[in-house]
Short mmCIF file of C-alpha atoms in Angstrom, two decimals:
data_model
loop_
_atom_site.label_atom_id
_atom_site.label_comp_id
_atom_site.label_asym_id
_atom_site.label_seq_id
_atom_site.Cartn_x
_atom_site.Cartn_y
_atom_site.Cartn_z
CA UNK A 1 -11.15 14.24 18.48
CA UNK A 2 -9.71 10.85 17.70
CA UNK A 3 -6.18 10.62 16.49
CA UNK A 4 -6.42 7.60 14.22
CA UNK A 5 -9.12 6.08 11.99
CA UNK A 6 -8.57 2.41 11.40
CA UNK A 7 -10.06 1.39 8.05
CA UNK A 8 -11.03 -2.28 7.64
CA UNK A 9 -12.91 -3.38 4.56
CA UNK A 10 -14.29 -6.94 4.40
CA UNK A 11 -16.06 -9.25 2.01
CA UNK A 12 -17.24 -12.71 3.07
CA UNK A 13 -14.73 -12.77 5.98
CA UNK A 14 -16.83 -14.50 8.56
CA UNK A 15 -14.01 -16.97 9.36
CA UNK A 16 -11.57 -14.23 10.37
CA UNK A 17 -13.28 -10.94 11.01
CA UNK A 18 -13.80 -11.45 14.70
CA UNK A 19 -10.07 -11.97 15.34
CA UNK A 20 -9.14 -8.99 13.20
CA UNK A 21 -11.49 -6.61 15.01
CA UNK A 22 -10.54 -7.94 18.38
CA UNK A 23 -6.86 -7.28 17.63
CA UNK A 24 -7.69 -3.66 16.80
CA UNK A 25 -9.74 -3.19 19.98
CA UNK A 26 -6.87 -4.56 22.08
CA UNK A 27 -4.40 -1.84 20.98
CA UNK A 28 -2.25 -0.21 23.59
CA UNK A 29 -3.05 3.05 21.88
CA UNK A 30 -6.69 3.81 22.64
CA UNK A 31 -7.68 7.11 20.90
CA UNK A 32 -8.93 5.75 17.62
CA UNK A 33 -12.15 4.94 15.70
CA UNK A 34 -12.67 1.70 13.81
CA UNK A 35 -14.48 1.94 10.49
CA UNK A 36 -15.82 -1.50 9.41
CA UNK A 37 -16.90 -1.45 5.76
CA UNK A 38 -18.90 -4.48 4.65
CA UNK A 39 -18.25 -4.83 0.99
CA UNK A 40 -21.64 -6.55 0.14
CA UNK A 41 -20.90 -9.79 1.94
CA UNK A 42 -23.31 -12.71 1.52
CA UNK A 43 -22.20 -14.56 4.69
CA UNK A 44 -22.26 -13.60 8.30
CA UNK A 45 -19.63 -10.91 8.06
CA UNK A 46 -21.99 -8.05 8.63
CA UNK A 47 -23.64 -9.82 11.53
CA UNK A 48 -20.38 -10.37 13.21
CA UNK A 49 -19.41 -6.79 12.77
CA UNK A 50 -22.64 -5.71 14.34
CA UNK A 51 -22.13 -7.97 17.39
CA UNK A 52 -19.33 -5.76 18.86
CA UNK A 53 -20.45 -3.29 21.54
CA UNK A 54 -17.80 -0.59 21.37
CA UNK A 55 -18.54 3.08 20.78
CA UNK A 56 -15.38 3.44 18.64
CA UNK A 57 -16.79 1.16 15.91
CA UNK A 58 -18.68 2.61 12.96
CA UNK A 59 -20.21 0.28 10.27
CA UNK A 60 -20.56 1.25 6.59
CA UNK A 61 -22.13 -0.81 3.80
CA UNK A 62 -20.65 -1.13 0.32
CA UNK A 63 -21.93 -2.90 -2.78
CA UNK A 64 -19.20 -5.49 -3.49
CA UNK A 65 -16.82 -3.12 -5.24
CA UNK A 66 -13.69 -3.33 -3.10
CA UNK A 67 -12.09 -0.16 -4.35
CA UNK A 68 -15.16 1.87 -4.03
CA UNK A 69 -15.77 0.54 -0.61
CA UNK A 70 -12.12 1.45 0.40
CA UNK A 71 -12.82 5.08 -0.86
CA UNK A 72 -16.18 5.08 0.94
CA UNK A 73 -14.37 4.12 4.18
CA UNK A 74 -11.67 6.70 3.50
CA UNK A 75 -14.13 9.51 3.06
CA UNK A 76 -15.70 8.69 6.44
CA UNK A 77 -12.36 8.68 8.30
CA UNK A 78 -12.42 11.66 10.68
CA UNK A 79 -8.99 11.39 12.09
CA UNK A 80 -5.78 13.01 10.57
CA UNK A 81 -4.15 9.56 10.44
CA UNK A 82 -5.61 6.50 8.75
CA UNK A 83 -4.41 3.05 9.53
CA UNK A 84 -5.27 0.32 7.05
CA UNK A 85 -6.20 -3.17 8.16
CA UNK A 86 -7.48 -6.32 6.46
CA UNK A 87 -10.20 -8.66 7.59
CA UNK A 88 -8.05 -11.73 7.89
CA UNK A 89 -4.96 -10.30 9.62
CA UNK A 90 -4.19 -9.40 13.26
CA UNK A 91 -2.64 -6.23 14.60
CA UNK A 92 0.13 -6.54 17.06
CA UNK A 93 -1.00 -4.89 20.35
CA UNK A 94 1.51 -1.99 19.96
CA UNK A 95 1.04 -1.35 16.21
CA UNK A 96 -0.91 1.92 16.48
CA UNK A 97 1.34 3.17 19.30
CA UNK A 98 4.44 2.71 17.28
CA UNK A 99 3.18 4.29 14.19
CA UNK A 100 1.58 7.32 15.84
CA UNK A 101 4.80 7.96 17.60
CA UNK A 102 6.67 7.98 14.28
CA UNK A 103 4.07 10.18 12.61
CA UNK A 104 4.12 12.69 15.44
CA UNK A 105 7.94 12.69 15.50
CA UNK A 106 8.24 13.31 11.74
CA UNK A 107 5.56 15.78 10.53
CA UNK A 108 6.78 15.42 6.87
CA UNK A 109 6.22 11.60 7.02
CA UNK A 110 3.18 10.80 4.82
CA UNK A 111 3.15 7.00 4.48
CA UNK A 112 4.34 4.70 7.20
CA UNK A 113 4.46 0.93 6.68
CA UNK A 114 6.13 -1.86 8.52
CA UNK A 115 7.23 -5.44 8.33
CA UNK A 116 4.66 -8.11 8.93
CA UNK A 117 4.87 -11.65 10.45
CA UNK A 118 3.31 -14.36 8.22
CA UNK A 119 1.17 -17.08 9.74
CA UNK A 120 -1.26 -19.68 8.54
CA UNK A 121 0.07 -21.30 5.35
CA UNK A 122 3.73 -20.29 6.00
CA UNK A 123 5.84 -18.42 8.34
CA UNK A 124 8.50 -15.61 8.23
CA UNK A 125 8.84 -11.93 7.96
CA UNK A 126 7.23 -10.08 5.02
CA UNK A 127 8.52 -6.75 3.65
CA UNK A 128 11.85 -6.83 5.34
CA UNK A 129 13.85 -6.14 2.14
CA UNK A 130 13.13 -2.45 2.88
CA UNK A 131 13.59 -0.53 6.14
CA UNK A 132 13.83 3.02 7.47
CA UNK A 133 13.40 6.10 5.24
CA UNK A 134 12.86 5.26 1.45
CA UNK A 135 15.01 8.02 -0.01
CA UNK A 136 13.89 7.65 -3.63
CA UNK A 137 10.51 5.94 -3.08
CA UNK A 138 9.18 6.15 -6.69
CA UNK A 139 12.23 4.58 -8.23
CA UNK A 140 12.19 1.62 -5.82
CA UNK A 141 8.67 0.65 -6.83
CA UNK A 142 10.30 -0.57 -10.03
CA UNK A 143 11.60 -3.49 -7.79
CA UNK A 144 8.16 -4.27 -6.58
CA UNK A 145 5.53 -3.15 -4.05
CA UNK A 146 7.67 -2.83 -0.84
CA UNK A 147 4.72 -1.70 1.38
CA UNK A 148 2.44 -4.35 2.97
CA UNK A 149 -0.96 -2.76 2.51
CA UNK A 150 -2.63 -3.68 5.91
CA UNK A 151 0.43 -2.31 7.73
CA UNK A 152 0.28 1.30 6.42
CA UNK A 153 -0.70 4.51 8.21
CA UNK A 154 -1.34 7.50 5.93
CA UNK A 155 -1.63 11.26 6.64
CA UNK A 156 -5.11 12.07 5.33
CA UNK A 157 -4.55 15.76 4.69
CA UNK A 158 -1.80 14.85 2.17
CA UNK A 159 -4.51 12.75 0.24
CA UNK A 160 -7.00 15.62 0.41
CA UNK A 161 -4.55 18.30 -0.65
CA UNK A 162 -3.50 16.32 -3.81
CA UNK A 163 -7.00 14.80 -4.44
CA UNK A 164 -5.64 11.19 -4.15
CA UNK A 165 -7.74 8.07 -3.66
CA UNK A 166 -7.73 4.45 -4.46
CA UNK A 167 -8.12 4.02 -8.25
CA UNK A 168 -9.38 1.24 -10.52
CA UNK A 169 -6.19 -0.76 -10.72
CA UNK A 170 -7.42 -4.30 -9.96
CA UNK A 171 -5.69 -6.06 -7.27
CA UNK A 172 -2.89 -3.52 -7.10
CA UNK A 173 -4.93 -0.40 -6.10
CA UNK A 174 -2.61 0.05 -3.07
CA UNK A 175 0.58 0.16 -5.06
CA UNK A 176 -1.05 2.70 -7.45
CA UNK A 177 -1.89 5.02 -4.50
CA UNK A 178 1.64 4.62 -3.10
CA UNK A 179 3.20 5.65 -6.40
CA UNK A 180 0.84 8.57 -6.67
CA UNK A 181 1.83 9.67 -3.17
CA UNK A 182 5.55 9.39 -4.09
CA UNK A 183 5.02 11.47 -7.31
CA UNK A 184 3.76 14.32 -5.09
CA UNK A 185 6.82 14.15 -2.95
CA UNK A 186 5.16 12.28 0.00
CA UNK A 187 7.86 10.82 2.31
CA UNK A 188 7.75 7.07 2.99
CA UNK A 189 9.12 5.16 5.99
CA UNK A 190 9.15 1.36 6.65
CA UNK A 191 9.29 0.53 10.30
CA UNK A 192 11.71 -2.46 10.70
CA UNK A 193 9.62 -4.51 13.07
CA UNK A 194 6.55 -6.64 12.42
CA UNK A 195 3.49 -4.72 13.49
CA UNK A 196 0.98 -7.01 11.87
CA UNK A 197 0.30 -10.74 11.73
CA UNK A 198 -0.38 -11.38 8.00
CA UNK A 199 -2.47 -14.52 7.34
CA UNK A 200 -1.47 -16.67 4.48
CA UNK A 201 -4.36 -18.58 2.89
CA UNK A 202 -5.17 -20.00 -0.49
CA UNK A 203 -8.30 -17.93 -0.95
CA UNK A 204 -6.61 -14.51 -0.68
CA UNK A 205 -6.23 -12.19 -3.57
CA UNK A 206 -2.46 -12.86 -3.97
CA UNK A 207 -3.21 -16.55 -4.77
CA UNK A 208 -6.52 -16.29 -6.56
CA UNK A 209 -5.65 -13.34 -8.84
CA UNK A 210 -1.87 -13.47 -9.16
CA UNK A 211 -1.81 -13.09 -12.95
CA UNK A 212 -4.12 -10.01 -12.98
CA UNK A 213 -2.30 -8.67 -10.00
CA UNK A 214 1.12 -8.99 -11.84
CA UNK A 215 -0.32 -7.37 -15.02
CA UNK A 216 -1.56 -4.43 -13.04
CA UNK A 217 1.81 -4.11 -11.14
CA UNK A 218 3.60 -3.96 -14.50
CA UNK A 219 1.28 -1.36 -15.80
CA UNK A 220 1.94 0.79 -12.71
CA UNK A 221 5.69 0.36 -13.12
CA UNK A 222 5.55 1.29 -16.73
CA UNK A 223 3.67 4.48 -15.72
CA UNK A 224 6.45 5.15 -13.21
CA UNK A 225 9.18 4.62 -15.91
CA UNK A 226 7.35 7.09 -18.34
CA UNK A 227 6.98 9.64 -15.50
CA UNK A 228 10.64 9.50 -14.69
CA UNK A 229 11.79 9.67 -18.33
CA UNK A 230 9.77 12.82 -18.78
CA UNK A 231 11.48 14.53 -15.90
CA UNK A 232 15.11 13.61 -16.14
CA UNK A 233 17.26 16.20 -17.90
CA UNK A 234 20.08 14.33 -19.71
CA UNK A 235 21.32 13.96 -23.28
CA UNK A 236 20.93 10.21 -22.75
CA UNK A 237 17.21 10.31 -22.36
CA UNK A 238 16.38 9.77 -26.09
CA UNK A 239 18.65 6.65 -26.15
CA UNK A 240 17.13 5.34 -22.97
CA UNK A 241 13.64 5.83 -24.29
CA UNK A 242 14.51 4.16 -27.61
CA UNK A 243 16.01 1.08 -25.72
CA UNK A 244 12.91 0.95 -23.55
CA UNK A 245 10.55 0.76 -26.56
CA UNK A 246 12.66 -1.95 -28.18
CA UNK A 247 12.42 -3.99 -24.89
CA UNK A 248 8.71 -3.40 -24.77
CA UNK A 249 8.37 -4.69 -28.39
CA UNK A 250 10.28 -7.85 -27.33
CA UNK A 251 7.98 -8.14 -24.34
CA UNK A 252 4.84 -7.92 -26.56
CA UNK A 253 6.45 -10.64 -28.80
CA UNK A 254 6.89 -12.87 -25.79
CA UNK A 255 10.67 -12.80 -25.99
CA UNK A 256 11.30 -10.73 -22.82
CA UNK A 257 9.37 -10.78 -19.57
CA UNK A 258 7.85 -7.59 -18.17
CA UNK A 259 9.79 -8.08 -14.97
CA UNK A 260 13.09 -8.17 -16.91
CA UNK A 261 12.20 -4.91 -18.72
CA UNK A 262 11.38 -3.14 -15.54
CA UNK A 263 14.55 -4.39 -13.75
CA UNK A 264 16.76 -3.29 -16.63
CA UNK A 265 15.12 0.11 -16.66
CA UNK A 266 15.50 0.40 -12.83
CA UNK A 267 19.22 -0.23 -13.07
CA UNK A 268 19.52 2.13 -16.09
CA UNK A 269 17.58 4.94 -14.49
CA UNK A 270 19.41 4.42 -11.15
CA UNK A 271 22.74 5.04 -12.94
CA UNK A 272 21.58 8.09 -14.86
CA UNK A 273 19.75 9.67 -11.84
CA UNK A 274 22.75 9.05 -9.53
CA UNK A 275 25.05 10.89 -11.91
CA UNK A 276 22.56 13.82 -12.20
CA UNK A 277 22.38 14.02 -8.44
CA UNK A 278 26.23 14.04 -8.10
CA UNK A 279 26.46 16.85 -10.60
CA UNK A 280 23.80 18.99 -8.98
#
């Protein structure tokens, strides 16, 4: 039985898909399967996928619905660990080895991400504002999505147990899944080393759909705030909720940005929750 299923979903990625697949096949850790999901491409992506002669590769066909294609691939992953990968990125040769070692060492670790090295349009390290165990993972999503999607490795039985999957949250479906995992108590770790080369291009989702992505991110963060407010036990909660609603009205009137509302709520909830933990 394979230890890891690498899930790669691609749409019109003929320019980069060969490099991405080759970087997976070159891994120092060898006991994996590679699921390539063609998301209804109209270029040569499927042809390039089919050109590889490696028994570890399985090809699935989607219908140009990225989230459904991701879930299709996830359902066909046969290994207990699922490593995500994008069609325009490149794995470091030791990526799977590092993450498998961590997942084996810590049986309660559910979601393991890492830093990434940017290349293409810019250079630098991505995701390095978080490292090691994320002790209060749900709260910290109020500061942003601190997991780089194509770096993560997920324990699949946790998803199955809690019936979790990618949901229709356009351009932020990954952040939604991570917050769902955190709600169910899944432990999260960020490995402080770049395990992926993350390509920066002007035709990636972050550039083309930044406005929609930010709107979805704020929606997820608002859901997180409401979830936390329902569960904290303090006499201050009604005042906090009232202040939050006032800020949201200011946001709707264009007088306060959504990011400002979320950051104020993060700082407020951090203070309240910290006091509660000290008391308990």
